[in-house]
Every structure is written in structure tokens, then in C-alpha cells.
Short mmCIF file of C-alpha atoms and ligand atoms in Angstrom, two decimals:
data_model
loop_
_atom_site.label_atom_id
_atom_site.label_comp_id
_atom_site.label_asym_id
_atom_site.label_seq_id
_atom_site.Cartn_x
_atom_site.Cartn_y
_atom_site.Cartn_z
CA UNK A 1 -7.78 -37.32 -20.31
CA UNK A 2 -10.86 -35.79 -18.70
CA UNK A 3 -8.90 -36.70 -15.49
CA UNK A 4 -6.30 -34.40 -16.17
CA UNK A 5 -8.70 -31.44 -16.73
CA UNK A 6 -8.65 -28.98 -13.32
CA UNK A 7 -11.27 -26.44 -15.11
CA UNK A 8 -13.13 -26.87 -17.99
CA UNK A 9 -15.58 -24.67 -19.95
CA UNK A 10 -17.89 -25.04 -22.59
CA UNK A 11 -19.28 -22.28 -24.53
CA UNK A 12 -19.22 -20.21 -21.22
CA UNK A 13 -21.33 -16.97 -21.77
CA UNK A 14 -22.43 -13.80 -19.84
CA UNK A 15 -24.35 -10.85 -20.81
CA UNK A 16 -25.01 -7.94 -18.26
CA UNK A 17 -27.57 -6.35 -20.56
CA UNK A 18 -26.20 -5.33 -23.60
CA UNK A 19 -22.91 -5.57 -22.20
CA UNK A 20 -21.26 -8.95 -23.63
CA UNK A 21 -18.43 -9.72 -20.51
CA UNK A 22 -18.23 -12.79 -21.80
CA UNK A 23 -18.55 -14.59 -25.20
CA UNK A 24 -18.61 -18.67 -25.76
CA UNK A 25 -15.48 -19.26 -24.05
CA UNK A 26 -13.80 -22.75 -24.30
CA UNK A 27 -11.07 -23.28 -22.23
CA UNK A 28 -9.53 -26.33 -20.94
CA UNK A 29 -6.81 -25.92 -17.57
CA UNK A 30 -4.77 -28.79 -16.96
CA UNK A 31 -3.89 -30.04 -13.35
CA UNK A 32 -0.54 -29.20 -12.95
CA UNK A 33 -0.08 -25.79 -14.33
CA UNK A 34 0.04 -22.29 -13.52
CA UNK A 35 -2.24 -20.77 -15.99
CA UNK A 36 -2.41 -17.01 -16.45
CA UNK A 37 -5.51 -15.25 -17.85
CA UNK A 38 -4.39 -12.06 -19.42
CA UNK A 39 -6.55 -9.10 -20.45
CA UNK A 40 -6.99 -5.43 -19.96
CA UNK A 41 -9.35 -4.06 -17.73
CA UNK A 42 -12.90 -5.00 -18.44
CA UNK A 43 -12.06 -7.99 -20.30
CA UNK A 44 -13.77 -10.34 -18.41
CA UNK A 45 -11.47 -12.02 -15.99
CA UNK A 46 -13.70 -11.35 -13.16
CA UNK A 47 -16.92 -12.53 -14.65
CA UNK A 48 -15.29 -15.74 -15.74
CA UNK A 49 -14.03 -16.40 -12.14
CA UNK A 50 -17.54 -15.52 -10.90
CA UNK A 51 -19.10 -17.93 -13.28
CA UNK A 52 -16.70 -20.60 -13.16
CA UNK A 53 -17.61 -20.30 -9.10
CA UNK A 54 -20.96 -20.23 -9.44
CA UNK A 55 -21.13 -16.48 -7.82
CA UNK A 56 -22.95 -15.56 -11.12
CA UNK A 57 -25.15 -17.69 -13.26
CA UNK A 58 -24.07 -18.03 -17.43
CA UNK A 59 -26.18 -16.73 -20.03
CA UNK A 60 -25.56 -19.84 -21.78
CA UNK A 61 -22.53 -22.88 -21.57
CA UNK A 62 -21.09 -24.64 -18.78
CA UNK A 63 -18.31 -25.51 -16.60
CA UNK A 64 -16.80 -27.85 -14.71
CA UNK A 65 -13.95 -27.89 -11.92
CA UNK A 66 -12.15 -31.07 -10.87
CA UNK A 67 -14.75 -32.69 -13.23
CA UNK A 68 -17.80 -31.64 -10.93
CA UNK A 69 -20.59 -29.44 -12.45
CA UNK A 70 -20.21 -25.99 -11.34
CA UNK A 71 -23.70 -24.80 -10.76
CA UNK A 72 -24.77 -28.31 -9.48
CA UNK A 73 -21.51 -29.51 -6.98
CA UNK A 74 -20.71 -25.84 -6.17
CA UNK A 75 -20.64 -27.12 -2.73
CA UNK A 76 -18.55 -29.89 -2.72
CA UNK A 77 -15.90 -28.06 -5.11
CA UNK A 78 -15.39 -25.24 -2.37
CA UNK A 79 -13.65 -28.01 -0.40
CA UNK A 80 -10.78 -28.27 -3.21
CA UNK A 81 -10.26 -24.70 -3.93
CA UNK A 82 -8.83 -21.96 -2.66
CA UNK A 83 -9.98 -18.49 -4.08
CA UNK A 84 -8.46 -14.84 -3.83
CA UNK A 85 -11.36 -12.52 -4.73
CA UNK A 86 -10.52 -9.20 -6.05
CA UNK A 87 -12.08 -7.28 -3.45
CA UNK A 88 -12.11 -10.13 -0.25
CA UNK A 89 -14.22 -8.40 2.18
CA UNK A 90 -12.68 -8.78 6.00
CA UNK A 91 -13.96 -8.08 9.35
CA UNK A 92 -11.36 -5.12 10.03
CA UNK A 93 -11.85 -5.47 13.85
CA UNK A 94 -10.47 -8.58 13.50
CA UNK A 95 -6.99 -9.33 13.39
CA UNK A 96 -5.40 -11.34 11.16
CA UNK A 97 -5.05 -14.61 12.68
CA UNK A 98 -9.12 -14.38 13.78
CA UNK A 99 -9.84 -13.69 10.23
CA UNK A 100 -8.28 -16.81 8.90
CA UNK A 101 -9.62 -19.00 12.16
CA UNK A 102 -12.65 -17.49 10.66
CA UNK A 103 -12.35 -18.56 7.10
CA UNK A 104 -10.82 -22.21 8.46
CA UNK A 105 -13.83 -22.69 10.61
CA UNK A 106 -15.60 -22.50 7.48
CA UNK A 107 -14.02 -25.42 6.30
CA UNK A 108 -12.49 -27.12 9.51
CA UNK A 109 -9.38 -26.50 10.69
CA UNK A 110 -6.29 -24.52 10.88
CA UNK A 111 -2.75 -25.98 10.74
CA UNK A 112 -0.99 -23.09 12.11
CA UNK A 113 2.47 -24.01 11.42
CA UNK A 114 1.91 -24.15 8.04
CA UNK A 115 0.11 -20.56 7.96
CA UNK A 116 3.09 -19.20 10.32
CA UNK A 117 5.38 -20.37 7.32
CA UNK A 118 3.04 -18.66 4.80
CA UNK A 119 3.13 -15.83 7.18
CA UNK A 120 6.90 -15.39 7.05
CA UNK A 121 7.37 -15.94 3.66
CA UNK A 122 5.19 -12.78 2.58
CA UNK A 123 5.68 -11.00 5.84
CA UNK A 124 2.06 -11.02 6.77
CA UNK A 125 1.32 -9.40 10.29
CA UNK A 126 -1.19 -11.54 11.61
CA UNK A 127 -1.76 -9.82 14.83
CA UNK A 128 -2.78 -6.71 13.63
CA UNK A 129 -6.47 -6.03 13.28
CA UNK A 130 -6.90 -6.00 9.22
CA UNK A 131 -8.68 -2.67 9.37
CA UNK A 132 -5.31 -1.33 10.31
CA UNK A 133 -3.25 -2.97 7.28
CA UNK A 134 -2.29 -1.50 4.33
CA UNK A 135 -4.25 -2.66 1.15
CA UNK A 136 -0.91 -4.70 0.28
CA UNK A 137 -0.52 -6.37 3.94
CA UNK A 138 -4.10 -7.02 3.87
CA UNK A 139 -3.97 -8.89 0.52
CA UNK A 140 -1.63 -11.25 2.03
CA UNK A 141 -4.03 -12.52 4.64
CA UNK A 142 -6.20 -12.97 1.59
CA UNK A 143 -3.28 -14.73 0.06
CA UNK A 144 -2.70 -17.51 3.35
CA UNK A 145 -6.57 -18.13 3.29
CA UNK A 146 -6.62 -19.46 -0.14
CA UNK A 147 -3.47 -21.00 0.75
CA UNK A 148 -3.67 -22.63 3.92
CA UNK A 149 -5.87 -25.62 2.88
CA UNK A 150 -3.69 -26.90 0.38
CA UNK A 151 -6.21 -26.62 -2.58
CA UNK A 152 -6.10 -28.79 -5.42
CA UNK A 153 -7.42 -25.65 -7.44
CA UNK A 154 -5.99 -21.90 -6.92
CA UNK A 155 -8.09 -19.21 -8.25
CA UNK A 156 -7.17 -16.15 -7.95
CA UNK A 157 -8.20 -12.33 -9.63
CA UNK A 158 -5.63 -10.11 -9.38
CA UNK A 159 -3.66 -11.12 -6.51
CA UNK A 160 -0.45 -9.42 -6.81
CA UNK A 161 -2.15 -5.80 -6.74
CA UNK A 162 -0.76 -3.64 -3.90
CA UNK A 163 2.16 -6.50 -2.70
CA UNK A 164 6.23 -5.25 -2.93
CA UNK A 165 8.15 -6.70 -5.59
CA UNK A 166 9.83 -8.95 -2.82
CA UNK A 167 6.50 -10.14 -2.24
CA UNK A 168 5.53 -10.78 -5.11
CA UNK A 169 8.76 -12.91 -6.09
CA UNK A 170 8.07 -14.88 -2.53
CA UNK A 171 4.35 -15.07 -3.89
CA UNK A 172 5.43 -16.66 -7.26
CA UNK A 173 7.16 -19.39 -5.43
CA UNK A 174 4.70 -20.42 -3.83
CA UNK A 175 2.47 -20.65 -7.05
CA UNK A 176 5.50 -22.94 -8.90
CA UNK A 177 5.32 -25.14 -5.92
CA UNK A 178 1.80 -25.58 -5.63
CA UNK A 179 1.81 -26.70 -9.30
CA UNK A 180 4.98 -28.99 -8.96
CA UNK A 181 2.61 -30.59 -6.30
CA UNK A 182 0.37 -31.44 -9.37
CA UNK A 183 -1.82 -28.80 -7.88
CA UNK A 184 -3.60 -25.93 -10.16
CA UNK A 185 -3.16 -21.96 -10.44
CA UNK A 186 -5.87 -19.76 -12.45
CA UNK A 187 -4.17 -16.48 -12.09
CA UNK A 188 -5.79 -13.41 -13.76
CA UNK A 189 -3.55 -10.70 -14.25
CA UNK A 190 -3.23 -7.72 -16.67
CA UNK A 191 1.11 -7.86 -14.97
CA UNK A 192 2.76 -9.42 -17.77
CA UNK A 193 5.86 -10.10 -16.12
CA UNK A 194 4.07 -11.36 -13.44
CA UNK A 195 2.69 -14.27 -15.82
CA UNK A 196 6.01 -14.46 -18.10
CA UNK A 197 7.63 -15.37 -15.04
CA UNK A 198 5.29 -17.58 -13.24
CA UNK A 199 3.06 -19.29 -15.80
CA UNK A 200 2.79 -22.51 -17.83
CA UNK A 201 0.75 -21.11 -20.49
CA UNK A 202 -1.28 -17.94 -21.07
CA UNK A 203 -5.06 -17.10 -22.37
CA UNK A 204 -5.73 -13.97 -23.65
CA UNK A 205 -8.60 -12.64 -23.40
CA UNK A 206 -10.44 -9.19 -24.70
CA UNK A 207 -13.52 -8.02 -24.52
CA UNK A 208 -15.13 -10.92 -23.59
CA UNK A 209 -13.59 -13.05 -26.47
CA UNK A 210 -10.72 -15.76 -25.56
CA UNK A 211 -8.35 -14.14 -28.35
CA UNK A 212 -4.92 -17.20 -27.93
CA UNK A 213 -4.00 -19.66 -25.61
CA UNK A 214 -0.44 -20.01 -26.17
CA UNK A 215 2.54 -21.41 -23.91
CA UNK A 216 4.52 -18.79 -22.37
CA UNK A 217 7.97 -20.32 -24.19
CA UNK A 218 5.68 -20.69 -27.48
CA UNK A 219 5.09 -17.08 -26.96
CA UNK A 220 8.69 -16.15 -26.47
CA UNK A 221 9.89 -18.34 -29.35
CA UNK A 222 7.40 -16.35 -31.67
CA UNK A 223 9.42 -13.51 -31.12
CA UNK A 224 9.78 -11.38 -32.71
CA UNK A 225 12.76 -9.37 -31.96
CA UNK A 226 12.27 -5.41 -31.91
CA UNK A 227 15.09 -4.17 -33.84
CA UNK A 228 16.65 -0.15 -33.66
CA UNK A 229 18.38 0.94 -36.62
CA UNK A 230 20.39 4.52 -36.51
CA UNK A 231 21.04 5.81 -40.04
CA UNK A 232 23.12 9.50 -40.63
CA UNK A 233 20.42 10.94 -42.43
CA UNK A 234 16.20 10.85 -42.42
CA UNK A 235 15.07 7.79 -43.91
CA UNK A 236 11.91 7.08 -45.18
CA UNK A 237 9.51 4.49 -43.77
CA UNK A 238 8.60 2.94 -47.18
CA UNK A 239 11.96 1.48 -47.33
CA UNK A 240 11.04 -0.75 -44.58
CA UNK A 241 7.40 -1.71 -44.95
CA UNK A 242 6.65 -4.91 -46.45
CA UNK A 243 10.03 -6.75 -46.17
CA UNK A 244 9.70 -10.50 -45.37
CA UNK A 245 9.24 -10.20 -41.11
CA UNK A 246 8.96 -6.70 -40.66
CA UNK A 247 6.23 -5.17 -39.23
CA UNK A 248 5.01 -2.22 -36.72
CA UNK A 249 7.62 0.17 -38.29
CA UNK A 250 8.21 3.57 -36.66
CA UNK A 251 10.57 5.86 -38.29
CA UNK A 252 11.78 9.32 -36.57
CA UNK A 253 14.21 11.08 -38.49
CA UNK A 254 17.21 9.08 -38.98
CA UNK A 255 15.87 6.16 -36.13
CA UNK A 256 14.10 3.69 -37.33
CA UNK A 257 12.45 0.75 -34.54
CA UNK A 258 10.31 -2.01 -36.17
CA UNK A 259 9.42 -5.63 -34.91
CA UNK A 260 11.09 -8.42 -36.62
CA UNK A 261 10.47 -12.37 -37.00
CA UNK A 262 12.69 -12.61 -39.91
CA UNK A 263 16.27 -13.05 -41.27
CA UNK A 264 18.69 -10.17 -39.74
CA UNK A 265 20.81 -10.13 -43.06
CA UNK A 266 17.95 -9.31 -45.30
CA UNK A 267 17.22 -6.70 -43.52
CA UNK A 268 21.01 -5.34 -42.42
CA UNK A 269 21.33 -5.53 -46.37
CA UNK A 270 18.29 -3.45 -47.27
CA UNK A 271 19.19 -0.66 -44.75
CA UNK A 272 22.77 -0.57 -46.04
CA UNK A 273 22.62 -0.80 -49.49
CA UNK A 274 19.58 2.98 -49.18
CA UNK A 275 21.66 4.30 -46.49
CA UNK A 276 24.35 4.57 -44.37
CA UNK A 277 23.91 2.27 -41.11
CA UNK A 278 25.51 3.75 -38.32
CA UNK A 279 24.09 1.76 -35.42
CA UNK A 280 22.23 -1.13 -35.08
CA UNK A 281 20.43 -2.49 -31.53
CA UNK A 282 18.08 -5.37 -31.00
CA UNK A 283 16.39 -6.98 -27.90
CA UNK A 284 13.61 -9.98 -27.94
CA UNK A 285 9.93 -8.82 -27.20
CA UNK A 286 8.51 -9.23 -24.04
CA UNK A 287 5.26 -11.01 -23.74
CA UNK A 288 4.06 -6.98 -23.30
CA UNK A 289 4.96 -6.14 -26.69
CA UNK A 290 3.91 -9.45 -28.26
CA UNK A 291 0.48 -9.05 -26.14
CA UNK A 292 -0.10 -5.71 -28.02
CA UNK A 293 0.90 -7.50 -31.39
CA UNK A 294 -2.01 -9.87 -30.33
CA UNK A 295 -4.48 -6.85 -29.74
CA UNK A 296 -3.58 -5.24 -33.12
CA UNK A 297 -3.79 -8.46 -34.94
CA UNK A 298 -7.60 -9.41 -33.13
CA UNK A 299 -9.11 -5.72 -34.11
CA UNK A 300 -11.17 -4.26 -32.65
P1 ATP B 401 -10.93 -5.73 -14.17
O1 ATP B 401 -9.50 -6.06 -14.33
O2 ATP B 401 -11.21 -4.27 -14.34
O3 ATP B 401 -11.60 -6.34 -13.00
P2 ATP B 401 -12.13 -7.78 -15.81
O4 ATP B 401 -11.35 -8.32 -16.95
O5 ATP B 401 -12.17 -8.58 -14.57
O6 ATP B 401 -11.64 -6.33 -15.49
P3 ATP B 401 -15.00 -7.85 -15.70
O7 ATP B 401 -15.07 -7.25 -14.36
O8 ATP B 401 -15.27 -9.30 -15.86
O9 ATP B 401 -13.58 -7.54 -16.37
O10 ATP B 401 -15.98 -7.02 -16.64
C1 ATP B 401 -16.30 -7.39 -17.98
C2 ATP B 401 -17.38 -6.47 -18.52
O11 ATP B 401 -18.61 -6.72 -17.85
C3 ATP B 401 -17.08 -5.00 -18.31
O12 ATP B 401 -17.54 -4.30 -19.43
C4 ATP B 401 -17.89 -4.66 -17.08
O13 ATP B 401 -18.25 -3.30 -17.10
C5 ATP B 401 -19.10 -5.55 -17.23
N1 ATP B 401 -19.69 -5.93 -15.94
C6 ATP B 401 -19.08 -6.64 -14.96
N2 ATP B 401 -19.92 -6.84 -13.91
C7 ATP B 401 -21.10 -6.24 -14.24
C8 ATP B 401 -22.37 -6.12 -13.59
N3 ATP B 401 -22.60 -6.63 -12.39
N4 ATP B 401 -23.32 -5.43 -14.24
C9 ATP B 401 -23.12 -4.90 -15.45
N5 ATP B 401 -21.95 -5.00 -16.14
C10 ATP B 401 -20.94 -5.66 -15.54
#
């Protein structure tokens, strides 16, 4: 099984001070998948990439990538990864196709026709000195150097930020093909639909703490269907509360919008038998809303 494992950590910790970024984290990413680490800003995506990459040393726990100790075959795991920093620092004198001879050189080698094909597919400029690139056309030479090698391990913090939602549909291609390879994607993102669309299974993570690891169809399946009932007078909320399935219950006026896991009749019968229904409208949560029920339900 341990064969299978593409990251692995084990009680991973990190205090800055007073300042717990992250707390005992156990996490286990299979080779294979896309896996997207969710979490609001200053949860701790960063530090865990940091760690993980032996940028920053643990407070306490361990990891391992590929099965090689972090800290101890750092060096030998930088040949099977590729990494998108979230703040890759370029040369801007130098255009794009020096910057990525210069990241290659660091590891031996360009294949150009593959990074020409990269190239196209996000409509990087590569002949334009970086300094001159927009933030977004910048990030995709960021993007082809974690690419280019073929990794056996993606890692990557943020990388969508700044790229056209063309882009970004070209970019999460790429991702499912790299895993269909049997290659591996560690994605942190805080774009949800970014990850609902693109990703095997999702960690959550807050403050620090790992809060669910969940597959992204698990996730959908727990849904949870947010529900809109339009009455022809003011209801009260108390009608609502505390029926089997209902929760997060919102009235205004004669509108009522809860979430719902539970049996539509039940609740269709409630509503009509205190008041007159006049409209009814449902849709199934996106991973957004269930993310938030997640945040509720952890406290604070
Ligand atoms: P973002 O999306 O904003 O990058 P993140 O989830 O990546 O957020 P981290 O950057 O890992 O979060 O930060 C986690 C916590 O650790 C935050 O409270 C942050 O302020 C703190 N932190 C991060 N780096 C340092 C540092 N070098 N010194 C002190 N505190 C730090």
C-alpha cells in the first residue's frame, strides 16, 4: 500500500510563535489523484507546502513524498516534482523561454516541443521578457516549469490566481491528464469550482486543523439541497426549525430558503398544511455552500 502513497504526513506541525499554521496534520495522497487542499486564507496551505518541501522545518511530525523522507532526500525528491510556488520569483529581464532554459538547466534538459505544446495550450508568450507580462501570463511560465519535466508529483499553491477562465479550463486538463498518467496533483486552492471540477477528493483545512477529507462526489452526494419556499403571507421561522433535514433556515417575510438533506414531502406537507405555498424552487449545494456547512459545523 505504502507504494501507492505520493505524499504522506504524520503528525505534521508548525508554530510561527504563538501562531499555530499548522496543527498534527495526517494526510495520506494517493498516486493517481488530483487532490485539492481547500481553506481560506491563512489556513495553512502554504506552510504545509513549505514543510512538505522542506523550505521550512516542522515543529514536530514528518513527511514523506514518493516514500523518501522529506527533510533527509529533499534532494533527490526535487527530481520527481514539479512545484508552482505562490509567489515564483523570475528574472524579469529574461524572457520566457530563458527563464525555463534556466529552471531546466537546473535539472537537465529541455524538450521544447513538449513546452511549445504547453505553450499553446495556455497561450504563454515565451518571447517576451517576464518583467513585461501580466501577473496572469507570467503565472503560466510558472505553470510550463513545473510542467515540463513530467513530474511524478505536482504541487502547486494557488496556481489558477490571475489566469482567464479559458485558461484555467485548458489548465484543468492538463491536471486530469497528468493524473490519468498515474501521476499526482496537490492543488491548494480557496476556488471551489476550481477543485469541484478538477479534483479526486478534497481536504479541508482551517486554521491550521485538517477539518474533512472527503471525495468530491461523496461531497456532492451529501447534499444537501438548498430549498426556496414562497408563501402569500409572513411566515414564521419556528415552523421550520427542527424538522428531520432542515437546517440553516432564513426566513424574510413570506420567503423562506433553508438547506435540506431530507424527504421533500415532509417538508412540502409542513409548509402547506401552516400556509399557503405559492412557489417552491430547489437547486443542489455547491461544494461552496457545503464548505461553509463544514466551517459552521467545525466552530470556531
Ligand atoms: P494564503 O492563501 O493567504 O496563502 P495559507 O492557507 O497558505 O493562506 P499560510 O500562509 O500557511 O496560509 O499561513 C498560516 C498561518 O501562519 C497564518 O496565520 C500566517 O499569518 C502564519 N504565517 C505564515 N508564515 C509565517 C511566518 N513566516 N511567520 C509568522 N507567521 C507566519
Amino acid at each position: 500500500m505504502t507504494d501507492q502513497i505520493a505524499i504522506h504526513t504524520q503528525g505534521l506541525t508548525k508554530h510561527y510563535g504563538d501562531v499555530k499554521a499548522l496543527v498534527d496534520l495526517d494526510l495520506d495522497i494517493i498516486k493517481g489523484e488530483v487532490f485539492g487542499f481547500l481553506g481560506p486564507n491563512g489556513a495553512g496551505k502554504t506552510t504545509m507546502i513549505r514543510t512538505i518541501l522542506d523550505e521550512i522545518r516542522p515543529t514536530a511530525g514528518s513527511a514523506s513524498i514518493l516514500g523518501m523522507d522529506t527533510h533527509r532526500q529533499s534532494v533527490e525528491i526535487r527530481d520527481h516534482i514539479g512545484y508552482v510556488p505562490g509567489d515564483l520569483a523570475m528574472y524579469p529581464n529574461l524572457t520566457g523561454r530563458d527563464t525555463l532554459t534556466f529552471f531546466a538547466n537546473l535539472r537537465g534538459g529541455v524538450d521544447w516541443e513538449f513546452v511549445d505544446e504547453l505553450a499553446e495550450r495556455l497561450g504563454a508568450d515565451l518571447d517576451k521578457k517576464v518583467g513585461d507580462l501580466s501577473s496572469g501570463n507570467r503565472q503560466k511560465v510558472g505553470l510550463i516549469q513545473a510542467f515540463m519535466n513530467r513530474p511524478d508529483l505536482l504541487v502547486m499553491d494557488e496556481p489558477s490566481s490571475g489566469l482567464d477562465p479559458l485558461v484555467q479550463r485548458e489548465f484543468q486538463k492538463m491536471m486530469r491528464e497528468v493524473a490519468s498518467e498515474g501521476r499526482t496533483v496537490f492543488l491548494s486552492s480557496h476556488t471551489l469550482s476550481e477543485v469541484q471540477r478538477v479534483a479526486d477528493r478534497v481536504g479541508i483545512i482551517r486554521q491550521g486543523h485538517l477539518i474533512a477529507v472527503e471525495g468530491v462526489a461523496d461531497l456532492r452526494s451529501k447534499a444537501i439541497r438548498t430549498v426556496n419556499l414562497f408563501f402569500d403571507e409572513p411566515v414564521e421561522q419556528g415552523v421550520f426549525v427542527g424538522l428531520p433535514g432542515v437546517r440553516d433556515v432564513a426566513v424574510e417575510n413570506h420567503h423562506v430558503t433553508l438547506s435540506f438533506d431530507g424527504q421533500m414531502e415532509t417538508l412540502l406537507r409542513v409548509a402547506a398544511e401552516r400556509y399557503s405555498l405559492l412557489d417552491i424552487s430547489t437547486h443542489e449545494a455547491d461544494l461552496e455552500e457545503i464548505f461553509l456547512t463544514y466551517y459552521e459545523e467545525g466552530g470556531a
